[in-house]
PDB file of C-alpha atoms in Angstrom:
ATOM      1  CA  UNK M 157      25.492  81.859  60.644  1.00  0.00           C
ATOM      2  CA  UNK M 158      27.089  80.591  57.433  1.00  0.00           C
ATOM      3  CA  UNK M 159      29.066  83.748  56.443  1.00  0.00           C
ATOM      4  CA  UNK M 160      30.111  83.715  60.475  1.00  0.00           C
ATOM      5  CA  UNK M 161      31.665  80.095  59.950  1.00  0.00           C
ATOM      6  CA  UNK M 162      33.181  81.626  57.098  1.00  0.00           C
ATOM      7  CA  UNK M 163      35.082  84.389  58.469  1.00  0.00           C
ATOM      8  CA  UNK M 164      36.258  81.380  60.836  1.00  0.00           C
ATOM      9  CA  UNK M 165      37.193  79.407  58.000  1.00  0.00           C
ATOM     10  CA  UNK M 166      39.270  82.129  56.662  1.00  0.00           C
ATOM     11  CA  UNK M 167      41.321  83.520  59.553  1.00  0.00           C
ATOM     12  CA  UNK M 168      41.754  79.788  61.156  1.00  0.00           C
ATOM     13  CA  UNK M 169      41.911  77.804  58.050  1.00  0.00           C
ATOM     14  CA  UNK M 170      41.232  74.264  57.701  1.00  0.00           C
ATOM     15  CA  UNK M 171      44.384  72.734  58.900  1.00  0.00           C
ATOM     16  CA  UNK M 172      45.451  69.824  55.782  1.00  0.00           C
ATOM     17  CA  UNK M 173      47.415  67.872  58.591  1.00  0.00           C
ATOM     18  CA  UNK M 174      44.161  67.799  60.980  1.00  0.00           C
ATOM     19  CA  UNK M 175      42.256  65.834  58.145  1.00  0.00           C
ATOM     20  CA  UNK M 176      43.331  61.940  58.693  1.00  0.00           C
ATOM     21  CA  UNK M 177      41.441  63.444  62.602  1.00  0.00           C
ATOM     22  CA  UNK M 178      38.201  63.198  60.778  1.00  0.00           C
ATOM     23  CA  UNK M 179      38.650  60.014  60.461  1.00  0.00           C
ATOM     24  CA  UNK M 180      38.863  59.629  64.192  1.00  0.00           C
ATOM     25  CA  UNK M 181      35.817  61.880  64.689  1.00  0.00           C
ATOM     26  CA  UNK M 182      33.643  59.678  62.687  1.00  0.00           C
ATOM     27  CA  UNK M 183      34.927  56.383  63.797  1.00  0.00           C
ATOM     28  CA  UNK M 184      34.208  57.306  67.369  1.00  0.00           C
ATOM     29  CA  UNK M 185      31.345  58.598  66.802  1.00  0.00           C
ATOM     30  CA  UNK M 186      29.767  56.029  64.628  1.00  0.00           C
ATOM     31  CA  UNK M 187      31.366  53.054  67.109  1.00  0.00           C
ATOM     32  CA  UNK M 188      29.544  55.280  69.662  1.00  0.00           C
ATOM     33  CA  UNK M 189      26.025  55.161  67.778  1.00  0.00           C
ATOM     34  CA  UNK M 190      26.530  51.745  66.940  1.00  0.00           C
ATOM     35  CA  UNK M 191      26.921  50.267  70.696  1.00  0.00           C
ATOM     36  CA  UNK M 192      24.117  52.773  71.924  1.00  0.00           C
ATOM     37  CA  UNK M 193      21.652  50.729  69.452  1.00  0.00           C
ATOM     38  CA  UNK M 194      23.238  47.342  70.907  1.00  0.00           C
ATOM     39  CA  UNK M 195      21.740  48.448  74.211  1.00  0.00           C
ATOM     40  CA  UNK M 196      17.922  49.124  73.863  1.00  0.00           C
ATOM     41  CA  UNK M 197      16.931  48.326  77.183  1.00  0.00           C
ATOM     42  CA  UNK M 198      19.147  51.096  78.534  1.00  0.00           C
ATOM     43  CA  UNK M 199      18.269  53.518  76.084  1.00  0.00           C
ATOM     44  CA  UNK M 200      15.109  52.172  74.906  1.00  0.00           C
ATOM     45  CA  UNK M 201      14.034  55.497  72.518  1.00  0.00           C
ATOM     46  CA  UNK M 202      15.941  55.763  69.033  1.00  0.00           C
ATOM     47  CA  UNK M 203      16.350  59.829  69.755  1.00  0.00           C
ATOM     48  CA  UNK M 204      17.988  58.797  72.966  1.00  0.00           C
ATOM     49  CA  UNK M 205      20.098  56.156  71.116  1.00  0.00           C
ATOM     50  CA  UNK M 206      21.459  59.094  68.606  1.00  0.00           C
ATOM     51  CA  UNK M 207      21.090  62.102  71.163  1.00  0.00           C
ATOM     52  CA  UNK M 208      24.018  60.638  73.212  1.00  0.00           C
ATOM     53  CA  UNK M 209      26.462  60.698  70.645  1.00  0.00           C
ATOM     54  CA  UNK M 210      25.823  63.603  68.644  1.00  0.00           C
ATOM     55  CA  UNK M 211      26.725  66.945  70.066  1.00  0.00           C
ATOM     56  CA  UNK M 212      25.703  70.348  69.678  1.00  0.00           C
ATOM     57  CA  UNK M 213      29.174  71.851  68.156  1.00  0.00           C
ATOM     58  CA  UNK M 214      27.916  74.227  66.075  1.00  0.00           C
ATOM     59  CA  UNK M 215      25.606  76.302  68.383  1.00  0.00           C
ATOM     60  CA  UNK M 216      27.506  75.306  71.726  1.00  0.00           C
ATOM     61  CA  UNK M 217      30.420  73.884  70.884  1.00  0.00           C
ATOM     62  CA  UNK M 218      32.220  76.463  68.884  1.00  0.00           C
ATOM     63  CA  UNK M 219      31.019  79.509  71.166  1.00  0.00           C
ATOM     64  CA  UNK M 220      32.667  77.300  73.795  1.00  0.00           C
ATOM     65  CA  UNK M 221      35.884  76.698  71.952  1.00  0.00           C
ATOM     66  CA  UNK M 222      36.471  80.439  70.850  1.00  0.00           C
ATOM     67  CA  UNK M 223      36.399  81.405  74.868  1.00  0.00           C
ATOM     68  CA  UNK M 224      38.589  78.520  75.793  1.00  0.00           C
ATOM     69  CA  UNK M 225      40.885  77.582  73.459  1.00  0.00           C
ATOM     70  CA  UNK M 226      43.321  79.724  71.016  1.00  0.00           C
ATOM     71  CA  UNK M 227      42.095  80.629  67.312  1.00  0.00           C
ATOM     72  CA  UNK M 228      44.416  77.819  65.837  1.00  0.00           C
ATOM     73  CA  UNK M 229      42.540  75.207  67.662  1.00  0.00           C
ATOM     74  CA  UNK M 230      38.949  76.602  65.288  1.00  0.00           C
ATOM     75  CA  UNK M 231      39.991  74.611  62.570  1.00  0.00           C
ATOM     76  CA  UNK M 232      40.075  71.676  64.411  1.00  0.00           C
ATOM     77  CA  UNK M 233      36.589  72.408  66.165  1.00  0.00           C
ATOM     78  CA  UNK M 234      35.270  73.029  62.843  1.00  0.00           C
ATOM     79  CA  UNK M 235      36.018  69.765  61.096  1.00  0.00           C
ATOM     80  CA  UNK M 236      34.280  67.916  64.174  1.00  0.00           C
ATOM     81  CA  UNK M 237      31.052  70.016  63.617  1.00  0.00           C
ATOM     82  CA  UNK M 238      31.309  68.915  59.873  1.00  0.00           C
ATOM     83  CA  UNK M 239      31.715  65.746  60.394  1.00  0.00           C
ATOM     84  CA  UNK M 240      29.058  65.477  63.327  1.00  0.00           C
ATOM     85  CA  UNK M 241      26.869  66.903  60.832  1.00  0.00           C
ATOM     86  CA  UNK M 242      27.288  64.757  57.894  1.00  0.00           C
ATOM     87  CA  UNK M 243      26.956  61.738  60.530  1.00  0.00           C
ATOM     88  CA  UNK M 244      23.262  63.435  62.048  1.00  0.00           C
ATOM     89  CA  UNK M 245      21.952  64.068  58.651  1.00  0.00           C
ATOM     90  CA  UNK M 246      22.881  60.456  57.507  1.00  0.00           C
ATOM     91  CA  UNK M 247      22.805  58.384  60.217  1.00  0.00           C
ATOM     92  CA  UNK M 248      19.870  60.141  61.687  1.00  0.00           C
ATOM     93  CA  UNK M 249      17.320  60.254  59.631  1.00  0.00           C
ATOM     94  CA  UNK M 250      18.016  56.353  58.550  1.00  0.00           C
ATOM     95  CA  UNK M 251      17.502  55.817  62.599  1.00  0.00           C
ATOM     96  CA  UNK M 252      14.758  57.875  63.360  1.00  0.00           C
ATOM     97  CA  UNK M 253      12.554  58.088  59.728  1.00  0.00           C
ATOM     98  CA  UNK M 254      13.660  55.804  57.149  1.00  0.00           C
ATOM     99  CA  UNK M 255      10.499  56.468  55.126  1.00  0.00           C
ATOM    100  CA  UNK M 256      12.217  60.323  55.132  1.00  0.00           C
ATOM    101  CA  UNK M 257      15.914  59.781  54.331  1.00  0.00           C
ATOM    102  CA  UNK M 258      15.993  60.898  50.948  1.00  0.00           C
ATOM    103  CA  UNK M 259      14.571  64.170  52.189  1.00  0.00           C
ATOM    104  CA  UNK M 260      16.184  64.655  54.967  1.00  0.00           C
ATOM    105  CA  UNK M 261      19.506  64.382  53.203  1.00  0.00           C
ATOM    106  CA  UNK M 262      18.973  67.230  50.961  1.00  0.00           C
ATOM    107  CA  UNK M 263      18.863  68.843  54.296  1.00  0.00           C
ATOM    108  CA  UNK M 264      22.129  68.395  54.507  1.00  0.00           C
ATOM    109  CA  UNK M 265      23.422  70.691  51.905  1.00  0.00           C
ATOM    110  CA  UNK M 266      21.421  73.376  54.006  1.00  0.00           C
ATOM    111  CA  UNK M 267      23.009  73.101  56.913  1.00  0.00           C
ATOM    112  CA  UNK M 268      25.331  75.752  58.320  1.00  0.00           C
ATOM    113  CA  UNK M 269      29.015  74.384  58.423  1.00  0.00           C
ATOM    114  CA  UNK M 270      28.202  72.553  54.874  1.00  0.00           C
ATOM    115  CA  UNK M 271      27.402  75.836  53.096  1.00  0.00           C
ATOM    116  CA  UNK M 272      30.290  77.937  54.780  1.00  0.00           C
ATOM    117  CA  UNK M 273      32.679  75.070  53.791  1.00  0.00           C
ATOM    118  CA  UNK M 274      31.303  75.397  49.756  1.00  0.00           C
ATOM    119  CA  UNK M 275      31.990  79.028  50.099  1.00  0.00           C
ATOM    120  CA  UNK M 276      35.163  79.060  51.846  1.00  0.00           C
ATOM    121  CA  UNK M 277      36.806  76.893  49.859  1.00  0.00           C
ATOM    122  CA  UNK M 278      37.147  78.700  46.441  1.00  0.00           C
ATOM    123  CA  UNK M 279      37.586  81.848  48.801  1.00  0.00           C
ATOM    124  CA  UNK M 280      40.223  80.489  50.505  1.00  0.00           C
ATOM    125  CA  UNK M 281      42.736  79.980  47.467  1.00  0.00           C
ATOM    126  CA  UNK M 282      41.850  83.620  45.912  1.00  0.00           C
ATOM    127  CA  UNK M 283      43.951  86.604  46.878  1.00  0.00           C
ATOM    128  CA  UNK M 284      41.253  87.820  49.050  1.00  0.00           C
ATOM    129  CA  UNK M 285      40.640  85.108  51.522  1.00  0.00           C
ATOM    130  CA  UNK M 286      43.218  86.244  54.110  1.00  0.00           C
ATOM    131  CA  UNK M 287      41.822  89.845  54.137  1.00  0.00           C
ATOM    132  CA  UNK M 288      37.880  88.771  54.318  1.00  0.00           C
ATOM    133  CA  UNK M 289      38.810  86.335  57.295  1.00  0.00           C
ATOM    134  CA  UNK M 290      40.662  89.464  58.716  1.00  0.00           C
ATOM    135  CA  UNK M 291      37.393  91.411  58.274  1.00  0.00           C
ATOM    136  CA  UNK M 292      34.762  89.081  59.158  1.00  0.00           C
ATOM    137  CA  UNK M 293      36.677  87.924  62.155  1.00  0.00           C
ATOM    138  CA  UNK M 294      34.932  89.992  64.624  1.00  0.00           C
ATOM    139  CA  UNK M 295      31.463  89.645  63.425  1.00  0.00           C
ATOM    140  CA  UNK M 296      31.667  86.152  62.829  1.00  0.00           C
ATOM    141  CA  UNK M 297      32.567  85.795  66.698  1.00  0.00           C
ATOM    142  CA  UNK M 298      29.896  88.270  67.799  1.00  0.00           C
ATOM    143  CA  UNK M 299      27.089  85.813  65.399  1.00  0.00           C
ATOM    144  CA  UNK M 300      28.643  83.124  67.184  1.00  0.00           C
ATOM    145  CA  UNK M 301      28.420  84.148  70.877  1.00  0.00           C
ATOM    146  CA  UNK M 302      24.511  85.360  69.857  1.00  0.00           C
ATOM    147  CA  UNK M 303      23.689  81.470  68.950  1.00  0.00           C
ATOM    148  CA  UNK M 304      24.102  80.824  72.632  1.00  0.00           C
ATOM    149  CA  UNK M 305      20.796  82.873  72.937  1.00  0.00           C
ATOM    150  CA  UNK M 306      19.046  80.817  70.658  1.00  0.00           C
ATOM    151  CA  UNK M 307      19.914  77.714  72.181  1.00  0.00           C
ATOM    152  CA  UNK M 308      18.522  79.587  75.645  1.00  0.00           C
ATOM    153  CA  UNK M 309      15.121  80.439  73.627  1.00  0.00           C
ATOM    154  CA  UNK M 310      15.009  77.013  71.950  1.00  0.00           C
ATOM    155  CA  UNK M 311      15.098  75.586  75.175  1.00  0.00           C
ATOM    156  CA  UNK M 312      12.726  77.656  76.556  1.00  0.00           C
ATOM    157  CA  UNK M 313      10.226  76.455  74.172  1.00  0.00           C
ATOM    158  CA  UNK M 314      11.472  72.386  74.898  1.00  0.00           C
ATOM    159  CA  UNK M 315      10.401  73.686  78.832  1.00  0.00           C
ATOM    160  CA  UNK M 316       7.012  74.130  77.568  1.00  0.00           C
ATOM    161  CA  UNK M 317       6.570  71.151  76.089  1.00  0.00           C
ATOM    162  CA  UNK M 318       7.357  68.898  79.189  1.00  0.00           C
ATOM    163  CA  UNK M 319       5.489  68.802  82.142  1.00  0.00           C
ATOM    164  CA  UNK M 320       6.011  68.257  85.342  1.00  0.00           C
ATOM    165  CA  UNK M 321       5.702  64.780  85.409  1.00  0.00           C
ATOM    166  CA  UNK M 322       8.474  64.373  82.247  1.00  0.00           C
ATOM    167  CA  UNK M 323      11.138  66.928  83.529  1.00  0.00           C
ATOM    168  CA  UNK M 324      12.007  64.204  86.282  1.00  0.00           C
ATOM    169  CA  UNK M 325      15.313  61.771  85.312  1.00  0.00           C
ATOM    170  CA  UNK M 326      15.055  58.574  84.408  1.00  0.00           C
ATOM    171  CA  UNK M 327      17.469  55.258  83.989  1.00  0.00           C
ATOM    172  CA  UNK M 328      17.570  55.673  79.909  1.00  0.00           C
ATOM    173  CA  UNK M 329      18.157  59.664  80.603  1.00  0.00           C
ATOM    174  CA  UNK M 330      20.207  59.433  82.907  1.00  0.00           C
ATOM    175  CA  UNK M 331      22.228  56.487  80.816  1.00  0.00           C
ATOM    176  CA  UNK M 332      22.426  58.564  77.816  1.00  0.00           C
ATOM    177  CA  UNK M 333      23.109  61.577  79.677  1.00  0.00           C
ATOM    178  CA  UNK M 334      26.367  59.581  81.275  1.00  0.00           C
ATOM    179  CA  UNK M 335      26.963  58.623  77.511  1.00  0.00           C
ATOM    180  CA  UNK M 336      27.228  62.084  76.215  1.00  0.00           C
ATOM    181  CA  UNK M 337      29.094  64.059  79.005  1.00  0.00           C
ATOM    182  CA  UNK M 338      31.085  61.586  80.244  1.00  0.00           C
ATOM    183  CA  UNK M 339      32.097  58.294  78.719  1.00  0.00           C
ATOM    184  CA  UNK M 340      32.212  59.817  74.669  1.00  0.00           C
ATOM    185  CA  UNK M 341      34.485  62.816  75.493  1.00  0.00           C
ATOM    186  CA  UNK M 342      36.127  60.197  77.828  1.00  0.00           C
ATOM    187  CA  UNK M 343      36.925  57.764  75.202  1.00  0.00           C
ATOM    188  CA  UNK M 344      37.704  60.703  72.794  1.00  0.00           C
ATOM    189  CA  UNK M 345      40.181  61.906  75.328  1.00  0.00           C
ATOM    190  CA  UNK M 346      41.844  58.774  75.616  1.00  0.00           C
ATOM    191  CA  UNK M 347      42.242  57.778  72.107  1.00  0.00           C
ATOM    192  CA  UNK M 348      43.723  61.403  71.359  1.00  0.00           C
ATOM    193  CA  UNK M 349      46.393  60.893  73.741  1.00  0.00           C
ATOM    194  CA  UNK M 350      47.021  57.604  72.757  1.00  0.00           C
ATOM    195  CA  UNK M 351      47.818  58.293  69.239  1.00  0.00           C
ATOM    196  CA  UNK M 352      49.839  61.048  70.647  1.00  0.00           C
ATOM    197  CA  UNK M 353      47.453  63.901  69.264  1.00  0.00           C
ATOM    198  CA  UNK M 354      49.101  67.496  69.598  1.00  0.00           C
ATOM    199  CA  UNK M 355      47.918  69.299  72.586  1.00  0.00           C
ATOM    200  CA  UNK M 356      46.001  71.603  71.333  1.00  0.00           C
ATOM    201  CA  UNK M 357      43.909  69.190  69.145  1.00  0.00           C
ATOM    202  CA  UNK M 358      43.234  67.019  72.096  1.00  0.00           C
ATOM    203  CA  UNK M 359      41.881  69.714  73.617  1.00  0.00           C
ATOM    204  CA  UNK M 360      39.534  70.382  70.664  1.00  0.00           C
ATOM    205  CA  UNK M 361      38.353  67.052  70.236  1.00  0.00           C
ATOM    206  CA  UNK M 362      37.605  67.150  73.915  1.00  0.00           C
ATOM    207  CA  UNK M 363      35.343  69.642  73.993  1.00  0.00           C
ATOM    208  CA  UNK M 364      33.680  69.312  70.843  1.00  0.00           C
ATOM    209  CA  UNK M 365      32.797  65.700  72.012  1.00  0.00           C
ATOM    210  CA  UNK M 366      31.517  66.959  75.528  1.00  0.00           C
ATOM    211  CA  UNK M 367      29.215  69.327  73.621  1.00  0.00           C
ATOM    212  CA  UNK M 368      25.371  68.745  74.873  1.00  0.00           C
ATOM    213  CA  UNK M 369      22.960  67.126  72.702  1.00  0.00           C
ATOM    214  CA  UNK M 370      22.432  68.449  69.281  1.00  0.00           C
ATOM    215  CA  UNK M 371      19.120  70.437  68.296  1.00  0.00           C
ATOM    216  CA  UNK M 372      19.026  68.554  65.250  1.00  0.00           C
ATOM    217  CA  UNK M 373      18.223  65.323  67.221  1.00  0.00           C
ATOM    218  CA  UNK M 374      14.971  66.624  68.616  1.00  0.00           C
ATOM    219  CA  UNK M 375      14.059  68.122  65.319  1.00  0.00           C
ATOM    220  CA  UNK M 376      14.778  64.534  63.976  1.00  0.00           C
ATOM    221  CA  UNK M 377      12.831  63.174  66.916  1.00  0.00           C
ATOM    222  CA  UNK M 378       9.882  65.769  66.163  1.00  0.00           C
ATOM    223  CA  UNK M 379       9.707  64.932  62.625  1.00  0.00           C
ATOM    224  CA  UNK M 380       9.510  60.814  63.056  1.00  0.00           C
ATOM    225  CA  UNK M 381       6.530  61.591  65.369  1.00  0.00           C
ATOM    226  CA  UNK M 382       5.036  63.077  62.853  1.00  0.00           C
ATOM    227  CA  UNK M 383       5.457  60.566  60.372  1.00  0.00           C
ATOM    228  CA  UNK M 384       4.319  57.949  62.878  1.00  0.00           C
ATOM    229  CA  UNK M 385       1.529  58.923  64.348  1.00  0.00           C
ATOM    230  CA  UNK M 386       1.382  58.241  68.058  1.00  0.00           C
ATOM    231  CA  UNK M 387       5.271  58.246  68.028  1.00  0.00           C
ATOM    232  CA  UNK M 388       7.432  58.583  71.670  1.00  0.00           C
ATOM    233  CA  UNK M 389      10.618  59.485  69.819  1.00  0.00           C
ATOM    234  CA  UNK M 390      10.249  63.750  70.945  1.00  0.00           C
ATOM    235  CA  UNK M 391       9.821  64.332  74.544  1.00  0.00           C
ATOM    236  CA  UNK M 392      12.674  61.784  75.323  1.00  0.00           C
ATOM    237  CA  UNK M 393      14.899  63.708  72.717  1.00  0.00           C
ATOM    238  CA  UNK M 394      13.537  67.168  74.407  1.00  0.00           C
ATOM    239  CA  UNK M 395      14.344  66.207  77.638  1.00  0.00           C
ATOM    240  CA  UNK M 396      18.181  65.051  76.862  1.00  0.00           C
ATOM    241  CA  UNK M 397      18.824  68.274  74.852  1.00  0.00           C
ATOM    242  CA  UNK M 398      17.037  69.741  77.774  1.00  0.00           C
ATOM    243  CA  UNK M 399      19.470  68.470  80.206  1.00  0.00           C
ATOM    244  CA  UNK M 400      22.416  67.915  78.730  1.00  0.00           C
ATOM    245  CA  UNK M 401      22.733  71.856  77.720  1.00  0.00           C
ATOM    246  CA  UNK M 402      22.472  72.208  81.823  1.00  0.00           C
ATOM    247  CA  UNK M 403      24.502  70.129  83.051  1.00  0.00           C
ATOM    248  CA  UNK M 404      27.250  70.838  80.576  1.00  0.00           C
ATOM    249  CA  UNK M 405      27.788  74.252  81.855  1.00  0.00           C
ATOM    250  CA  UNK M 406      29.694  71.937  84.569  1.00  0.00           C
ATOM    251  CA  UNK M 407      30.763  69.231  82.929  1.00  0.00           C
ATOM    252  CA  UNK M 408      32.560  71.322  79.908  1.00  0.00           C
ATOM    253  CA  UNK M 409      34.543  73.352  82.442  1.00  0.00           C
ATOM    254  CA  UNK M 410      35.806  70.275  83.753  1.00  0.00           C
ATOM    255  CA  UNK M 411      37.266  68.736  80.911  1.00  0.00           C
ATOM    256  CA  UNK M 412      38.724  71.854  79.799  1.00  0.00           C
ATOM    257  CA  UNK M 413      40.833  71.890  83.438  1.00  0.00           C
ATOM    258  CA  UNK M 414      41.585  68.233  83.083  1.00  0.00           C
ATOM    259  CA  UNK M 415      42.748  68.568  79.311  1.00  0.00           C
ATOM    260  CA  UNK M 416      44.797  71.845  80.292  1.00  0.00           C
ATOM    261  CA  UNK M 417      46.105  70.142  82.976  1.00  0.00           C
ATOM    262  CA  UNK M 418      47.514  66.859  80.959  1.00  0.00           C
TER     263      UNK M 418
END
């Protein structure tokens, strides 16, 4: 995964003109998390509050971007994945496992997008950066498509942990799904239009915002329940990951069609 992302970075490059976009992504995501924290009656589980704004941009969003958008948009998508990763592994542990926040912060540097960035930055300014980008372009795309299989296998494990009673929808799950798949991409689209961002950047931002809940939310929830014996974060997180991944198969093409038409 880090090498495949490195290939994408070398091929598309991190557009320096889009660096301010990172601030927009961070502001919208952080604001969404803050607002979700203010409605515990609607989202009682902390994993639902985090999962409503943190998307699976790496294992789901990037393959979607490759399939639907030209290669010039990959830099925008990778920036979104980077900012999302930073927020997930900084705010996530503080929210779910305050006692393990230091150890989890170290995990940030083991995430694929951060490792790829550390590899790609020196290679990008070397004489071999462009050539390596050409060589890694096809293998990188193949790896990202294979990651969708990994998502499917992980969802299969999630299904095994949820009994028939837990599979039923609930008001809190419906609220989290609505925020993640409709409200968050809608806000991102509205803000990007108001700021008059380039059309390709708008599409990349909206599609990444519309990605289903990140698998890392489930991992953090499992760690929180292991730390707090008898915790109740894992099942809500598992349900949100499962349902959002299934619903995103329908919602993402609709968001793509909407942004393309506009």
